[in-house]
């Protein structure tokens, strides 16, 4: 009888139900935001300031915001301003183009100086363009002179391109 009781206790130890223990933890990561214009010229120069002369340069934009981004172009002086006579300006037309640039293709303006600085234009690429922008797209910026410089000496303007997340 003792032996039977011992076997009963031993078999009870083996049939005790096992309960699964669940545990968990999170895996997390962060993608840093990037919204930038790169490869734009530092300085370019017209060989002669005559109406119809043009220059162009490639640039790239990248923005990894899921809502897309806004590209703003700006002429600080509203034309190529004479270094010696600020009232003398050579006006130009600035245009952005490129097959990969999407919503920004055709963005541009014509300066109308002298007077009044900060000529700007902007274009918005929404969520539909976000995948292309996240990988980066290339464009071309072109400047065509609309008038001829009158006074001897240098003329200058600063062109800025800014990419801002939506």
Short mmCIF file of C-alpha atoms in Angstrom, two decimals:
data_model
loop_
_atom_site.label_atom_id
_atom_site.label_comp_id
_atom_site.label_asym_id
_atom_site.label_seq_id
_atom_site.Cartn_x
_atom_site.Cartn_y
_atom_site.Cartn_z
CA UNK A 1 0.00 0.00 0.00
CA UNK A 2 2.88 2.28 0.81
CA UNK A 3 4.28 1.62 -2.59
CA UNK A 4 0.98 2.42 -4.30
CA UNK A 5 0.71 5.74 -2.44
CA UNK A 6 4.28 6.62 -3.47
CA UNK A 7 3.50 5.88 -7.11
CA UNK A 8 0.33 7.97 -6.93
CA UNK A 9 2.30 10.94 -5.56
CA UNK A 10 4.98 10.47 -8.22
CA UNK A 11 2.46 10.26 -11.06
CA UNK A 12 0.64 13.35 -9.75
CA UNK A 13 3.91 15.25 -9.99
CA UNK A 14 4.18 14.37 -13.68
CA UNK A 15 0.62 15.31 -14.67
CA UNK A 16 0.57 18.78 -13.12
CA UNK A 17 -0.39 21.12 -15.98
CA UNK A 18 2.34 23.47 -17.21
CA UNK A 19 1.40 27.13 -17.74
CA UNK A 20 3.19 29.05 -20.53
CA UNK A 21 4.72 32.28 -19.43
CA UNK A 22 4.45 35.17 -21.93
CA UNK A 23 6.84 38.08 -22.02
CA UNK A 24 7.37 40.87 -24.44
CA UNK A 25 9.36 43.90 -25.26
CA UNK A 26 9.41 46.58 -27.87
CA UNK A 27 11.85 47.00 -30.68
CA UNK A 28 12.15 50.64 -31.60
CA UNK A 29 14.14 52.85 -33.93
CA UNK A 30 14.20 56.38 -35.25
CA UNK A 31 14.82 57.72 -38.75
CA UNK A 32 16.31 61.17 -38.53
CA UNK A 33 14.50 63.82 -40.58
CA UNK A 34 16.27 65.06 -43.71
CA UNK A 35 15.05 67.97 -45.83
CA UNK A 36 17.84 69.43 -47.94
CA UNK A 37 18.94 70.97 -51.22
CA UNK A 38 22.39 69.81 -52.33
CA UNK A 39 24.79 70.22 -55.22
CA UNK A 40 23.63 73.76 -56.03
CA UNK A 41 26.34 76.03 -57.41
CA UNK A 42 28.37 78.08 -54.95
CA UNK A 43 28.96 80.75 -57.55
CA UNK A 44 28.46 80.97 -61.29
CA UNK A 45 29.27 83.86 -63.57
CA UNK A 46 27.93 85.11 -66.89
CA UNK A 47 30.77 85.80 -69.34
CA UNK A 48 28.84 88.89 -70.51
CA UNK A 49 25.67 90.50 -69.17
CA UNK A 50 23.70 90.61 -72.41
CA UNK A 51 20.00 89.91 -72.87
CA UNK A 52 19.36 86.28 -73.79
CA UNK A 53 22.50 84.88 -72.13
CA UNK A 54 21.74 81.88 -69.92
CA UNK A 55 23.35 79.61 -67.35
CA UNK A 56 22.11 76.44 -65.71
CA UNK A 57 23.20 74.06 -62.97
CA UNK A 58 22.05 70.71 -61.58
CA UNK A 59 20.90 70.31 -58.01
CA UNK A 60 19.27 67.63 -55.84
CA UNK A 61 16.51 67.75 -53.26
CA UNK A 62 15.67 65.18 -50.63
CA UNK A 63 13.03 65.19 -47.93
CA UNK A 64 11.91 62.13 -45.99
CA UNK A 65 8.68 63.59 -44.58
CA UNK A 66 5.66 61.37 -45.33
CA UNK A 67 3.56 64.47 -46.09
CA UNK A 68 5.90 65.74 -48.82
CA UNK A 69 7.74 69.06 -48.90
CA UNK A 70 7.73 72.63 -50.13
CA UNK A 71 10.53 74.01 -52.32
CA UNK A 72 11.05 77.78 -52.17
CA UNK A 73 13.36 79.69 -54.51
CA UNK A 74 14.41 83.24 -53.70
CA UNK A 75 16.28 86.10 -55.33
CA UNK A 76 17.66 88.24 -52.52
CA UNK A 77 18.17 91.36 -54.70
CA UNK A 78 15.29 90.86 -57.19
CA UNK A 79 17.75 90.91 -60.09
CA UNK A 80 21.50 91.14 -60.73
CA UNK A 81 22.25 94.38 -58.89
CA UNK A 82 25.12 96.66 -59.91
CA UNK A 83 27.89 96.75 -57.31
CA UNK A 84 28.43 100.46 -58.05
CA UNK A 85 24.87 101.67 -58.61
CA UNK A 86 22.18 99.78 -56.70
CA UNK A 87 19.44 101.29 -58.87
CA UNK A 88 20.86 99.52 -61.95
CA UNK A 89 19.63 95.93 -62.20
CA UNK A 90 19.90 93.28 -64.90
CA UNK A 91 16.62 91.36 -64.71
CA UNK A 92 16.43 87.65 -65.40
CA UNK A 93 14.06 84.70 -65.52
CA UNK A 94 14.79 81.81 -63.19
CA UNK A 95 13.22 78.39 -63.79
CA UNK A 96 13.39 74.99 -62.11
CA UNK A 97 12.93 71.90 -64.29
CA UNK A 98 13.58 68.19 -64.37
CA UNK A 99 11.75 64.93 -64.91
CA UNK A 100 12.39 63.71 -61.37
CA UNK A 101 11.36 66.97 -59.75
CA UNK A 102 7.59 66.40 -60.13
CA UNK A 103 5.51 69.15 -58.57
CA UNK A 104 8.43 71.58 -58.73
CA UNK A 105 8.86 71.35 -62.52
CA UNK A 106 8.21 74.80 -63.99
CA UNK A 107 8.61 76.63 -60.70
CA UNK A 108 10.21 80.02 -61.24
CA UNK A 109 9.89 83.78 -61.56
CA UNK A 110 11.08 86.82 -63.48
CA UNK A 111 12.85 89.51 -61.49
CA UNK A 112 11.57 93.06 -61.81
CA UNK A 113 14.12 95.17 -59.95
CA UNK A 114 15.30 97.70 -59.07
CA UNK A 115 13.44 98.17 -55.87
CA UNK A 116 11.94 95.59 -53.64
CA UNK A 117 14.08 92.68 -52.58
CA UNK A 118 13.17 89.06 -51.94
CA UNK A 119 11.50 87.83 -55.09
CA UNK A 120 10.22 84.34 -54.24
CA UNK A 121 8.26 81.44 -55.67
CA UNK A 122 7.35 78.16 -54.05
CA UNK A 123 5.85 74.84 -55.00
CA UNK A 124 4.38 72.14 -52.82
CA UNK A 125 4.77 68.40 -53.36
CA UNK A 126 2.24 66.49 -51.29
CA UNK A 127 2.17 62.92 -49.97
CA UNK A 128 1.94 61.50 -53.50
CA UNK A 129 5.50 62.70 -54.15
CA UNK A 130 6.86 61.69 -50.75
CA UNK A 131 8.39 58.38 -51.87
CA UNK A 132 10.36 60.02 -54.67
CA UNK A 133 11.48 62.87 -52.41
CA UNK A 134 12.62 60.48 -49.69
CA UNK A 135 15.05 58.88 -52.13
CA UNK A 136 16.14 62.22 -53.56
CA UNK A 137 15.38 63.77 -56.94
CA UNK A 138 17.45 65.87 -59.32
CA UNK A 139 16.54 69.12 -60.99
CA UNK A 140 17.99 71.88 -63.10
CA UNK A 141 17.97 75.57 -62.28
CA UNK A 142 18.26 77.92 -65.26
CA UNK A 143 18.83 81.68 -65.32
CA UNK A 144 18.24 83.67 -68.53
CA UNK A 145 19.02 87.39 -68.69
CA UNK A 146 16.15 89.63 -69.82
CA UNK A 147 18.19 92.82 -70.13
CA UNK A 148 21.76 93.97 -70.68
CA UNK A 149 24.05 95.52 -68.07
CA UNK A 150 24.51 99.28 -68.57
CA UNK A 151 27.30 100.28 -66.18
CA UNK A 152 30.80 98.85 -66.13
CA UNK A 153 31.62 96.72 -63.09
CA UNK A 154 30.20 93.76 -61.26
CA UNK A 155 26.58 92.76 -60.79
CA UNK A 156 25.38 90.17 -58.32
CA UNK A 157 22.42 88.48 -56.71
CA UNK A 158 22.02 85.61 -54.29
CA UNK A 159 19.70 82.76 -55.25
CA UNK A 160 18.48 80.54 -52.44
CA UNK A 161 16.66 77.21 -52.64
CA UNK A 162 15.03 75.93 -49.46
CA UNK A 163 13.31 72.60 -48.85
CA UNK A 164 10.80 72.50 -45.96
CA UNK A 165 8.83 69.48 -44.74
CA UNK A 166 5.02 69.77 -44.92
#
